[in-house]
Short mmCIF file of C-alpha atoms and ligand atoms in Angstrom, two decimals:
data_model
loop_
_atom_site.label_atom_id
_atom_site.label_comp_id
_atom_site.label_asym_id
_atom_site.label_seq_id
_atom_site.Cartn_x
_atom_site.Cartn_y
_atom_site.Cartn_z
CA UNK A 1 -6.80 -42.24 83.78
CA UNK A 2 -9.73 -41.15 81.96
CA UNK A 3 -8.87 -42.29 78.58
CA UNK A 4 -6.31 -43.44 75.92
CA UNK A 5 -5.77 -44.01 72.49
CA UNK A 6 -5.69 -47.33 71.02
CA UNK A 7 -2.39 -46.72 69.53
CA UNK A 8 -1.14 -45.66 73.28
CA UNK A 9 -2.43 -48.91 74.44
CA UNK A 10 -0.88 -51.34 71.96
CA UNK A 11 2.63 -49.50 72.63
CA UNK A 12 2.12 -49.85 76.65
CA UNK A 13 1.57 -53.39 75.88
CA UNK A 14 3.98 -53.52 72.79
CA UNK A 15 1.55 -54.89 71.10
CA UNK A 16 0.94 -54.24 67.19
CA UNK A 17 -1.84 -51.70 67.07
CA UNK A 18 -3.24 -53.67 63.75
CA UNK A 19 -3.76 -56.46 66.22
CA UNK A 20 -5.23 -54.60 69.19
CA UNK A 21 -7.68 -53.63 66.62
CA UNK A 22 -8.22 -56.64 64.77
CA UNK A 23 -9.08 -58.63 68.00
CA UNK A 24 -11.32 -55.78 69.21
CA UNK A 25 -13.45 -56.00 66.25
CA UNK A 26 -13.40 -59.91 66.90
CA UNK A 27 -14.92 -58.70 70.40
CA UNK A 28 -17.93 -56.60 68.51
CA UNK A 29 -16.05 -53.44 69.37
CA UNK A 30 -14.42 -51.68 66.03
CA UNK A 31 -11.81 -49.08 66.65
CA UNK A 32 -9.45 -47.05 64.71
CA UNK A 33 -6.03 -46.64 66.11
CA UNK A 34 -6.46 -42.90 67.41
CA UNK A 35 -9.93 -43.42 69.01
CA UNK A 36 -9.66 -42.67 72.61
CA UNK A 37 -11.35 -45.71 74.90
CA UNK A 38 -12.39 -45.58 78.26
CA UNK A 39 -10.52 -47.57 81.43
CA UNK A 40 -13.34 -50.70 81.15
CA UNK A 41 -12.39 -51.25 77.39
CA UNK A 42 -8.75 -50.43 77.09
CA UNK A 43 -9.33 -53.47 80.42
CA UNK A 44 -11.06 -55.37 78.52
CA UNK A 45 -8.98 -55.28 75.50
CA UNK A 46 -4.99 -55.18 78.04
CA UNK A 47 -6.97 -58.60 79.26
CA UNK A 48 -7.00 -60.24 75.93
CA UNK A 49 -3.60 -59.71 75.92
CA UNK A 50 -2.63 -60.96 79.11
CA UNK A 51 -2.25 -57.43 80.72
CA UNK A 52 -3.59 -55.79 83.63
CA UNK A 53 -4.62 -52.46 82.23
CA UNK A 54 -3.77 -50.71 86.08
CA UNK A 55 -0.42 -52.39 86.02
CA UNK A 56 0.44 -51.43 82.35
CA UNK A 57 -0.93 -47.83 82.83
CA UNK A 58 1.50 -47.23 86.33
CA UNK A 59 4.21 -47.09 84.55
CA UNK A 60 3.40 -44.50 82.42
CA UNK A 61 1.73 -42.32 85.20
CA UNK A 62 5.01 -42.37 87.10
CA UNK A 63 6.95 -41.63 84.08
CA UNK A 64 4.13 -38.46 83.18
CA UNK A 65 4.35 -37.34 86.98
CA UNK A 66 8.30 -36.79 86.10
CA UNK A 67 8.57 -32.86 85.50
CA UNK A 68 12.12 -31.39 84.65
CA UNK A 69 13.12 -29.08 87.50
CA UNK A 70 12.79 -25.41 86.55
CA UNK A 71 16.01 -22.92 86.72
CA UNK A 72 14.77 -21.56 89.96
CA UNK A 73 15.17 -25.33 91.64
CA UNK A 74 18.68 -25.93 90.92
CA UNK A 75 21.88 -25.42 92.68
CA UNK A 76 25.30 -26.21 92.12
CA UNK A 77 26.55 -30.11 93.15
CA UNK A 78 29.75 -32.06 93.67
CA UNK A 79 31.58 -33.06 89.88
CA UNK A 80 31.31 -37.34 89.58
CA UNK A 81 34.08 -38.24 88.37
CA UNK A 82 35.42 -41.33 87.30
CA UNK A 83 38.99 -42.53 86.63
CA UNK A 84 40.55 -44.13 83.69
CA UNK A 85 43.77 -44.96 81.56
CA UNK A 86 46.06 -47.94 80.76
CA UNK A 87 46.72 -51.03 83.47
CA UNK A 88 49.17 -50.45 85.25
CA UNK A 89 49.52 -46.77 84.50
CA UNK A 90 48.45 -45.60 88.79
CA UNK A 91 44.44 -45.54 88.81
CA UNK A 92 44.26 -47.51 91.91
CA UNK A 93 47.42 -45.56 93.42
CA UNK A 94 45.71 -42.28 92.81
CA UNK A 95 42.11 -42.85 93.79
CA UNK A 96 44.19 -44.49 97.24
CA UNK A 97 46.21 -40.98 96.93
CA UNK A 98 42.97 -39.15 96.63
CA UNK A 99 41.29 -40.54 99.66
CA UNK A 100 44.30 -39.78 101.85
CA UNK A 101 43.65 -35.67 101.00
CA UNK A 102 40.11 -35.91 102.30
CA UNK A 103 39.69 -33.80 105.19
CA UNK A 104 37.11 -35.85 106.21
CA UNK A 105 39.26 -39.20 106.57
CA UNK A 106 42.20 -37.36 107.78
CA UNK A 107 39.92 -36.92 110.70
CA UNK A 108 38.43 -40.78 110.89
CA UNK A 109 41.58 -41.93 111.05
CA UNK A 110 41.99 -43.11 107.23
CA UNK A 111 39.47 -46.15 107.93
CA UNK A 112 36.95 -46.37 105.20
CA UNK A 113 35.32 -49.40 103.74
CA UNK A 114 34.48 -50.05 99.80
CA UNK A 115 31.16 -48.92 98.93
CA UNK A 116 31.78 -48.02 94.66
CA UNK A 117 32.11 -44.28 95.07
CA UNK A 118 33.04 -41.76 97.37
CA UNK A 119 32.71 -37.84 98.24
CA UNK A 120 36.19 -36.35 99.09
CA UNK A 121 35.86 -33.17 100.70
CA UNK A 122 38.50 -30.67 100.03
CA UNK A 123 39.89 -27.76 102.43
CA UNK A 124 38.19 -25.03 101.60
CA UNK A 125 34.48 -26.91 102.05
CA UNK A 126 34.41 -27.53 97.92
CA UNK A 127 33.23 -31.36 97.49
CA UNK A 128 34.50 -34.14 94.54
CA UNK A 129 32.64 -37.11 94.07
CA UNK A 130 34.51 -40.53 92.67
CA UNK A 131 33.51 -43.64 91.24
CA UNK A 132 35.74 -45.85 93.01
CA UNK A 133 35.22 -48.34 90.16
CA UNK A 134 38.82 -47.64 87.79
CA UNK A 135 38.09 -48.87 84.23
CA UNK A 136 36.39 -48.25 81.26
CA UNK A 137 34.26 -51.21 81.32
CA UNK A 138 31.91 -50.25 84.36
CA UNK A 139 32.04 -46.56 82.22
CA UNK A 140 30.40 -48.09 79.35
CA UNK A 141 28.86 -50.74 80.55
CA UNK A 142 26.73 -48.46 82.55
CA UNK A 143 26.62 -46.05 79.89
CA UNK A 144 25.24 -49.04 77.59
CA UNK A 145 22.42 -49.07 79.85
CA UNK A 146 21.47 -45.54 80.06
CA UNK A 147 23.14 -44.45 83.26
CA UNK A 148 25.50 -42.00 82.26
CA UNK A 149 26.99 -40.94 85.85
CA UNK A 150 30.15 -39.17 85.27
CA UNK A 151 30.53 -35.78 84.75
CA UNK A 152 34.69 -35.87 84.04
CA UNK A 153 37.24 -38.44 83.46
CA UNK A 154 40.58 -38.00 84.68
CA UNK A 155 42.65 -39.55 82.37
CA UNK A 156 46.10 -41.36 84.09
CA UNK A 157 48.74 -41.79 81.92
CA UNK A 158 52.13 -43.16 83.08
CA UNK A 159 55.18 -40.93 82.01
CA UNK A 160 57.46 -43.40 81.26
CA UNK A 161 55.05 -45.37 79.38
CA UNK A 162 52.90 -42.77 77.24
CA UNK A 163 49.60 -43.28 75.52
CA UNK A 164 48.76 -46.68 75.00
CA UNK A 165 46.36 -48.76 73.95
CA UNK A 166 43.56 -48.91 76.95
CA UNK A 167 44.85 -44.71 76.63
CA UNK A 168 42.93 -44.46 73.56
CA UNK A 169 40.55 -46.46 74.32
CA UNK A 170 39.42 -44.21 77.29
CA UNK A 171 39.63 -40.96 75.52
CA UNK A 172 37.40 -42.61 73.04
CA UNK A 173 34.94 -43.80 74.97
CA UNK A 174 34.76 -40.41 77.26
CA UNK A 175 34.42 -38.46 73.86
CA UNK A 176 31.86 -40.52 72.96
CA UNK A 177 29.96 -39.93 76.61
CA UNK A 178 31.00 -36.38 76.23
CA UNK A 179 32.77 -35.78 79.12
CA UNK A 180 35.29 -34.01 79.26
CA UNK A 181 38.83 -35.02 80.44
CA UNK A 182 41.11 -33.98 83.18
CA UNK A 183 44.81 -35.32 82.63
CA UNK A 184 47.22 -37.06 85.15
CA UNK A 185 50.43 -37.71 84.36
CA UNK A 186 51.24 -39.88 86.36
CA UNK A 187 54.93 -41.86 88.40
CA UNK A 188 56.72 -38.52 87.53
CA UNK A 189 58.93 -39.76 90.28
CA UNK A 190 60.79 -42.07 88.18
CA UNK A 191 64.11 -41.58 86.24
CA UNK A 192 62.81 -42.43 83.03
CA UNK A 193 59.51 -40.12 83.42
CA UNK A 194 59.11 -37.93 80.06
CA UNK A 195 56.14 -35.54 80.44
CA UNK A 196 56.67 -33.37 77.67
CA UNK A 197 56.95 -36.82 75.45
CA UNK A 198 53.24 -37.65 76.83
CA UNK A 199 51.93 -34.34 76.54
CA UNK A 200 52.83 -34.80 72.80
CA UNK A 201 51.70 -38.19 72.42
CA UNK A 202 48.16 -36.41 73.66
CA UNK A 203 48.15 -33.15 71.37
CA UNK A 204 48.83 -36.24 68.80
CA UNK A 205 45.28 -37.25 69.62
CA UNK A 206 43.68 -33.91 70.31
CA UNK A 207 44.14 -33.15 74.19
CA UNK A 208 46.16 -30.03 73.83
CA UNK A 209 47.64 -28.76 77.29
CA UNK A 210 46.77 -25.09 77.57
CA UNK A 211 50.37 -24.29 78.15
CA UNK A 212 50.25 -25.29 74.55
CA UNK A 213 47.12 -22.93 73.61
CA UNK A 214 45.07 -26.27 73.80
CA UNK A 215 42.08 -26.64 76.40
CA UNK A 216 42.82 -29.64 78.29
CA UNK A 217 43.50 -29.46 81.76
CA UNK A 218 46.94 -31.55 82.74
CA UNK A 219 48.68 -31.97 85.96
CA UNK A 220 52.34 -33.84 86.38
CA UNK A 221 51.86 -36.10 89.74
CA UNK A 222 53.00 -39.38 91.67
CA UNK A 223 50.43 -40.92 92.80
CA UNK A 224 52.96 -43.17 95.31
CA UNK A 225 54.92 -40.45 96.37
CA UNK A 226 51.83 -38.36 96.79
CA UNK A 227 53.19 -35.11 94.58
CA UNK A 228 50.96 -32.99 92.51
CA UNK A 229 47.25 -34.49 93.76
CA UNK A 230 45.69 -31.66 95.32
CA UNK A 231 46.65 -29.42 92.05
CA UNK A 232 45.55 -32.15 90.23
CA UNK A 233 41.90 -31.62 92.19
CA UNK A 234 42.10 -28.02 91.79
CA UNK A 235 41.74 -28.86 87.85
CA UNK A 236 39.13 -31.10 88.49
CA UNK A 237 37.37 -28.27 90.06
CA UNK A 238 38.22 -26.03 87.24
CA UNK A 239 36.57 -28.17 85.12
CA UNK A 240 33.48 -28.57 87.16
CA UNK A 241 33.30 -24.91 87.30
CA UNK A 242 33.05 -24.86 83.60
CA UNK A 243 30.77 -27.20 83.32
CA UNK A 244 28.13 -25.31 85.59
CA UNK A 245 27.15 -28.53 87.63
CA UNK A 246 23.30 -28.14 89.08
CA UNK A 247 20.45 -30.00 90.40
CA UNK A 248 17.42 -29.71 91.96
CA UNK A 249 18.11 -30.67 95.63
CA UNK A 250 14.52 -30.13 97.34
CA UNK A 251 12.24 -32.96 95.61
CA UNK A 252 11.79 -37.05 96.07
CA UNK A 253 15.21 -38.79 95.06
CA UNK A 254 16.31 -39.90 91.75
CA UNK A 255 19.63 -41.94 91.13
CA UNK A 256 21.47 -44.83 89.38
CA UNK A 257 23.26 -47.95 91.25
CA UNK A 258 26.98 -47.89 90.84
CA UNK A 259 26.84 -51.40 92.80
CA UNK A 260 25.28 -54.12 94.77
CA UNK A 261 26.09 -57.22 96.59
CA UNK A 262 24.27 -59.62 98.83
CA UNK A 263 25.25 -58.81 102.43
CA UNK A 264 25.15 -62.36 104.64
CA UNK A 265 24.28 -60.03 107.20
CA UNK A 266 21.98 -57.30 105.75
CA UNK A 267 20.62 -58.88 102.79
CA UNK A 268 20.53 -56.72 99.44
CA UNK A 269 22.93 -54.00 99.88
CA UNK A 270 23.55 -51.05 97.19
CA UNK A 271 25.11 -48.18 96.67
CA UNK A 272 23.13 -45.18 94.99
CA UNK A 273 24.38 -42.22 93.19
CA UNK A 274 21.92 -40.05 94.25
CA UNK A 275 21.69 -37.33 91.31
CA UNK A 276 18.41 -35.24 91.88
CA UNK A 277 16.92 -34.53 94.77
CA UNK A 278 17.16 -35.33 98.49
CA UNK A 279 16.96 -39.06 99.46
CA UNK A 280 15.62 -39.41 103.19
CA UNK A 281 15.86 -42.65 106.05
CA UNK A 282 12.71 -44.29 105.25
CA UNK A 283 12.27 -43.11 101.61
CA UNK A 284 9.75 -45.71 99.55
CA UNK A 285 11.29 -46.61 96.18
CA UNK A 286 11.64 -48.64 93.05
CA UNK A 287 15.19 -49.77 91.89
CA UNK A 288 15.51 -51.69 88.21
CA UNK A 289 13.20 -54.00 88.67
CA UNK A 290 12.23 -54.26 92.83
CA UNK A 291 11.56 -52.00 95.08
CA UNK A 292 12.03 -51.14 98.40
CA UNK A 293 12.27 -48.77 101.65
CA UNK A 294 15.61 -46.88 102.71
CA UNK A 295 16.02 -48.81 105.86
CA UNK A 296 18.82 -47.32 107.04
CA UNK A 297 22.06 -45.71 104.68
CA UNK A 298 25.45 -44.98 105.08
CA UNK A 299 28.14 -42.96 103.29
CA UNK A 300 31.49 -44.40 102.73
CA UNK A 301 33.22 -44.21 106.37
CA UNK A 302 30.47 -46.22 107.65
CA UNK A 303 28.69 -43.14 108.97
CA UNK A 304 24.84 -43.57 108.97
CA UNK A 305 23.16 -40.83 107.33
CA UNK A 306 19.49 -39.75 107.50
CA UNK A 307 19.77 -37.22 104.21
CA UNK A 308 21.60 -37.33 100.92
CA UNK A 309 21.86 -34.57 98.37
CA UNK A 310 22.57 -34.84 94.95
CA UNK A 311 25.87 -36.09 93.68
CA UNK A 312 26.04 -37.96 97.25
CA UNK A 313 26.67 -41.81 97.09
CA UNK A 314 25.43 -43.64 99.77
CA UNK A 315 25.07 -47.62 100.59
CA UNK A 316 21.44 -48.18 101.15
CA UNK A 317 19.40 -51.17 103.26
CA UNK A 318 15.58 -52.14 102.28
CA UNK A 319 15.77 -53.47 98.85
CA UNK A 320 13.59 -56.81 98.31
CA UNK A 321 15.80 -58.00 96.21
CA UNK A 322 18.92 -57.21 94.40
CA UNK A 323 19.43 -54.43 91.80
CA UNK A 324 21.69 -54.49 89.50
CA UNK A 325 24.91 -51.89 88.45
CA UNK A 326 23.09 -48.86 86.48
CA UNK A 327 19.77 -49.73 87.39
CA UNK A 328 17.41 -46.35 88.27
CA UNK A 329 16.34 -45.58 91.27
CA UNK A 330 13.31 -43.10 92.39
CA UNK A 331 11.50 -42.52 95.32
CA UNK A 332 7.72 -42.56 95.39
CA UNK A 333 5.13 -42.45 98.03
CA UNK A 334 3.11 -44.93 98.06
CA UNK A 335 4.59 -49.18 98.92
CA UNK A 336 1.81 -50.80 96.95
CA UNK A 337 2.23 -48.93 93.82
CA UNK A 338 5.99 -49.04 94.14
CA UNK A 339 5.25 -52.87 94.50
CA UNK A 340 3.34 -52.77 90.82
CA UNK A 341 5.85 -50.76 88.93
CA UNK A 342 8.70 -53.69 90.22
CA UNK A 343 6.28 -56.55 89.10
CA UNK A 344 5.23 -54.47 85.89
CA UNK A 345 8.71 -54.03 85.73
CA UNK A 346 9.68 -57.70 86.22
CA UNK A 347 7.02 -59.14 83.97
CA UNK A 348 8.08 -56.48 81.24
CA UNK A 349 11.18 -58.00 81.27
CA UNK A 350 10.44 -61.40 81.41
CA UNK A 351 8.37 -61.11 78.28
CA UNK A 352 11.58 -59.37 76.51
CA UNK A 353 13.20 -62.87 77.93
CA UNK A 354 10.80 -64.99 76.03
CA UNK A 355 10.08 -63.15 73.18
CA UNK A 356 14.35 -63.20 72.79
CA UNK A 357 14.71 -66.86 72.82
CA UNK A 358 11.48 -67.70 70.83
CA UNK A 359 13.61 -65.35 68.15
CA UNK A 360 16.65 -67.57 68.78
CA UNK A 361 14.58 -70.79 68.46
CA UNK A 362 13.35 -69.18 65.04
CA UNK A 363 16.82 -68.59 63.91
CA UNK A 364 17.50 -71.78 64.68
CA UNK A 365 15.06 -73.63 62.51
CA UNK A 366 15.69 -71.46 59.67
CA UNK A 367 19.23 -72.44 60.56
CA UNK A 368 18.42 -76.29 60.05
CA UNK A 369 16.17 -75.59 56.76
P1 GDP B 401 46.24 -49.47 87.78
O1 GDP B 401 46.36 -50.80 87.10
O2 GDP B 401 46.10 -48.37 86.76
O3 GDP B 401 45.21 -49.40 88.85
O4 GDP B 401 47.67 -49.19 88.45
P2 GDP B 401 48.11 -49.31 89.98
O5 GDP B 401 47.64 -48.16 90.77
O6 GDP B 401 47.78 -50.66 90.46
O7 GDP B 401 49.69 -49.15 89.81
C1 GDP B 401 50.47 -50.05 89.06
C2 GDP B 401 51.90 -50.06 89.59
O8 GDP B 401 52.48 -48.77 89.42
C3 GDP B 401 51.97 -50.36 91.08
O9 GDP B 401 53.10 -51.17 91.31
C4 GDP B 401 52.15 -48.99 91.71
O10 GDP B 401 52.84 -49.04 92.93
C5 GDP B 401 52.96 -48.26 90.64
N1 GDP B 401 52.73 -46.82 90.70
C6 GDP B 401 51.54 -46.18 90.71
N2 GDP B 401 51.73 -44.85 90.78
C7 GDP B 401 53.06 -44.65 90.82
C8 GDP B 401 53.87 -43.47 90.89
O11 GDP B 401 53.42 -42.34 90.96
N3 GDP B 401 55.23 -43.69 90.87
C9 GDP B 401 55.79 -44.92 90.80
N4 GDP B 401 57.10 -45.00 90.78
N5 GDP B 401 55.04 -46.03 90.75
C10 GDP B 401 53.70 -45.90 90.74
MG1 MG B 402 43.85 -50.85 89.45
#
């Protein structure tokens, strides 16, 4: 860099600029907090407080490289979507009921193994990803750190039980994410099932059917006797549609993790959402706070892959150490810097650590006094 403001420097280092400048005039040097400084001084002053001004700076460079794709660049992807509602109310049955229409595993004989999310492919070539993670707690947790993944939530509700509780709770949360929801009413099968009763337990809350001249999308299934799924898709698809799904497919790739888990095996295993661009075998990148090289990835029958486009997850090899659910992920070409942004990364948030429990320590005194 050839310069920065004094102001820009304090925040890099969070840092109060009235200190920055106040030890800086200790040094001989006075600044005001918009004077621009060159690389040896803003070194001089980062070293004072305990920074490397190259580390501090990376960052920031990697985060000024980033430039939103342009309208030309984009092209539709795969929905993500993400399945909630009450226990007990069939999320598990239907995402098993889902995999079972993929073409894809029809062909592999049904044998997949768990890696968070999956792409079902429909007939017809159109492509739904899931985040094989039922729940609302990975939704917001990962939402709570940024990583908002899912495009729709398909909302199960049991039609003998009706809304409850956890029922609200998801259409609150995906309200407050935005996302729109896709209903399944869900064990149709049984005697007692009262769809009509559910659908006005929902119009209650402000999902009116369209039948009813509402806008929510709502399909009757069973998710155990395998009725009503693949019209059920078809309204996820709808939605999608609506929702006019793009991203940029031919640049380095950007993602969250949906998981991770130490492989005896393979080491630090995790599985990426990939969401822009087009991650490659052999791909340099930083995850949360390590880094790491795409030794070798896999989608979720096992199959190794040496591309993945957005809205693809795939379980990737090569981290140094384990990331963490939600953490981003980017690629970027060069090891060593990828190196500095982890340890800038790490170090960042070891000082949060500190700088937390010297505030609890605080609290504490002023506790005793
Ligand atoms: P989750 O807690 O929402 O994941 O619910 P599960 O998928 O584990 O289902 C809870 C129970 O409901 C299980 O015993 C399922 O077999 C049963 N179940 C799920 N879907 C259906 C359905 O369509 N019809 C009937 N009769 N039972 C279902
Ligand atoms: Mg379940």
């Amino acid at each position: 860099f050839e310069s920065i403001q004094v102001g820009e420097l304090a925040k890099l280092m969070g840092v109060k600029a009235g200190d920055l400048i106040k030890r800086a005039l200790q040094l001989g040097m006075p600044l005001t907090i918009n004077q621009s400084i060159d690389p040896d001084t803003a070194a001089i002053l980062a070293d004072e407080f305990g920074y490397q001004v190259e580390k501090a700076l990376i960052e920031e460079e990697i985060l000024l490289q980033y430039t939103p794709p342009s309208p030309e660049e984009l092209k539709p992807r795969p929905p993500v979507v993400t399945v909630m509602g009450h226990v007990d109310h069939g999320k598990t049955s239907l995402l098993d009921a889902i995999r079972k229409t993929d073409v894809v595993s029809r062909e592999a004989g049904g044998i997949t193994q768990h890696i968070g999310a999956y792409t079902v492919s429909l007939d017809g070539g159109k492509k739904i990803t899931f985040i094989d993670t039922p729940g609302h707690e990975a939704f917001t947790s990962m939402r709570a750190r940024g990583a908002q993944v899912t495009d729709i939530v398909i909302l199960v509700v049991a039609a003998d039980d009706g809304v409850m509780e956890q029922t609200k709770e998801a259409i609150e949360h995906a309200r407050a994410a935005g996302v729109p929801i896709v209903v399944a009413i869900n064990k149709i099968d049984k005697p007692n099932a009262n769809p009509e009763k559910v659908k006005s337990q929902l119009a209650e809350l402000g999902l009116v059917p369209e039948e009813w001249g509402g806008e929510t999308l709502m399909a009757n299934i069973s998710a155990r006797n395998k009725i009503g799924i693949e019209d059920l898709l078809e309204l996820v698809l709808l939605q999608a549609e609506m929702l006019d799904l793009k991203a940029a497919y031919e640049r380095p790739a950007r993602g969250r993790v949906i998981e991770s888990r130490l492989d005896k095996g393979k080491g630090p295993v995790a599985t990426i959402l990939v969401q822009e661009g087009t991650l490659k075998e052999g791909d340099i990148f930083v995850c949360g706070n390590t880094y790491g090289r795409v030794r070798a990835m896999f989608d979720s029958y096992g199959n190794r892959l040496s591309i993945a486009t957005p809205s693809t997850p795939v379980e990737i090899l090569g981290f140094e150490e384990l990331p963490s659910a939600g953490d981003d992920f980017f690629v970027l070409e060069d090891e060593e810097k990828a190196r500095k942004v982890a340890e800038y990364r790490q170090r960042k948030a070891r000082e949060a650590e500190t700088a937390k429990e010297a505030k609890i320590s605080l609290e504490k005194i002023f506790e005793k006094l």
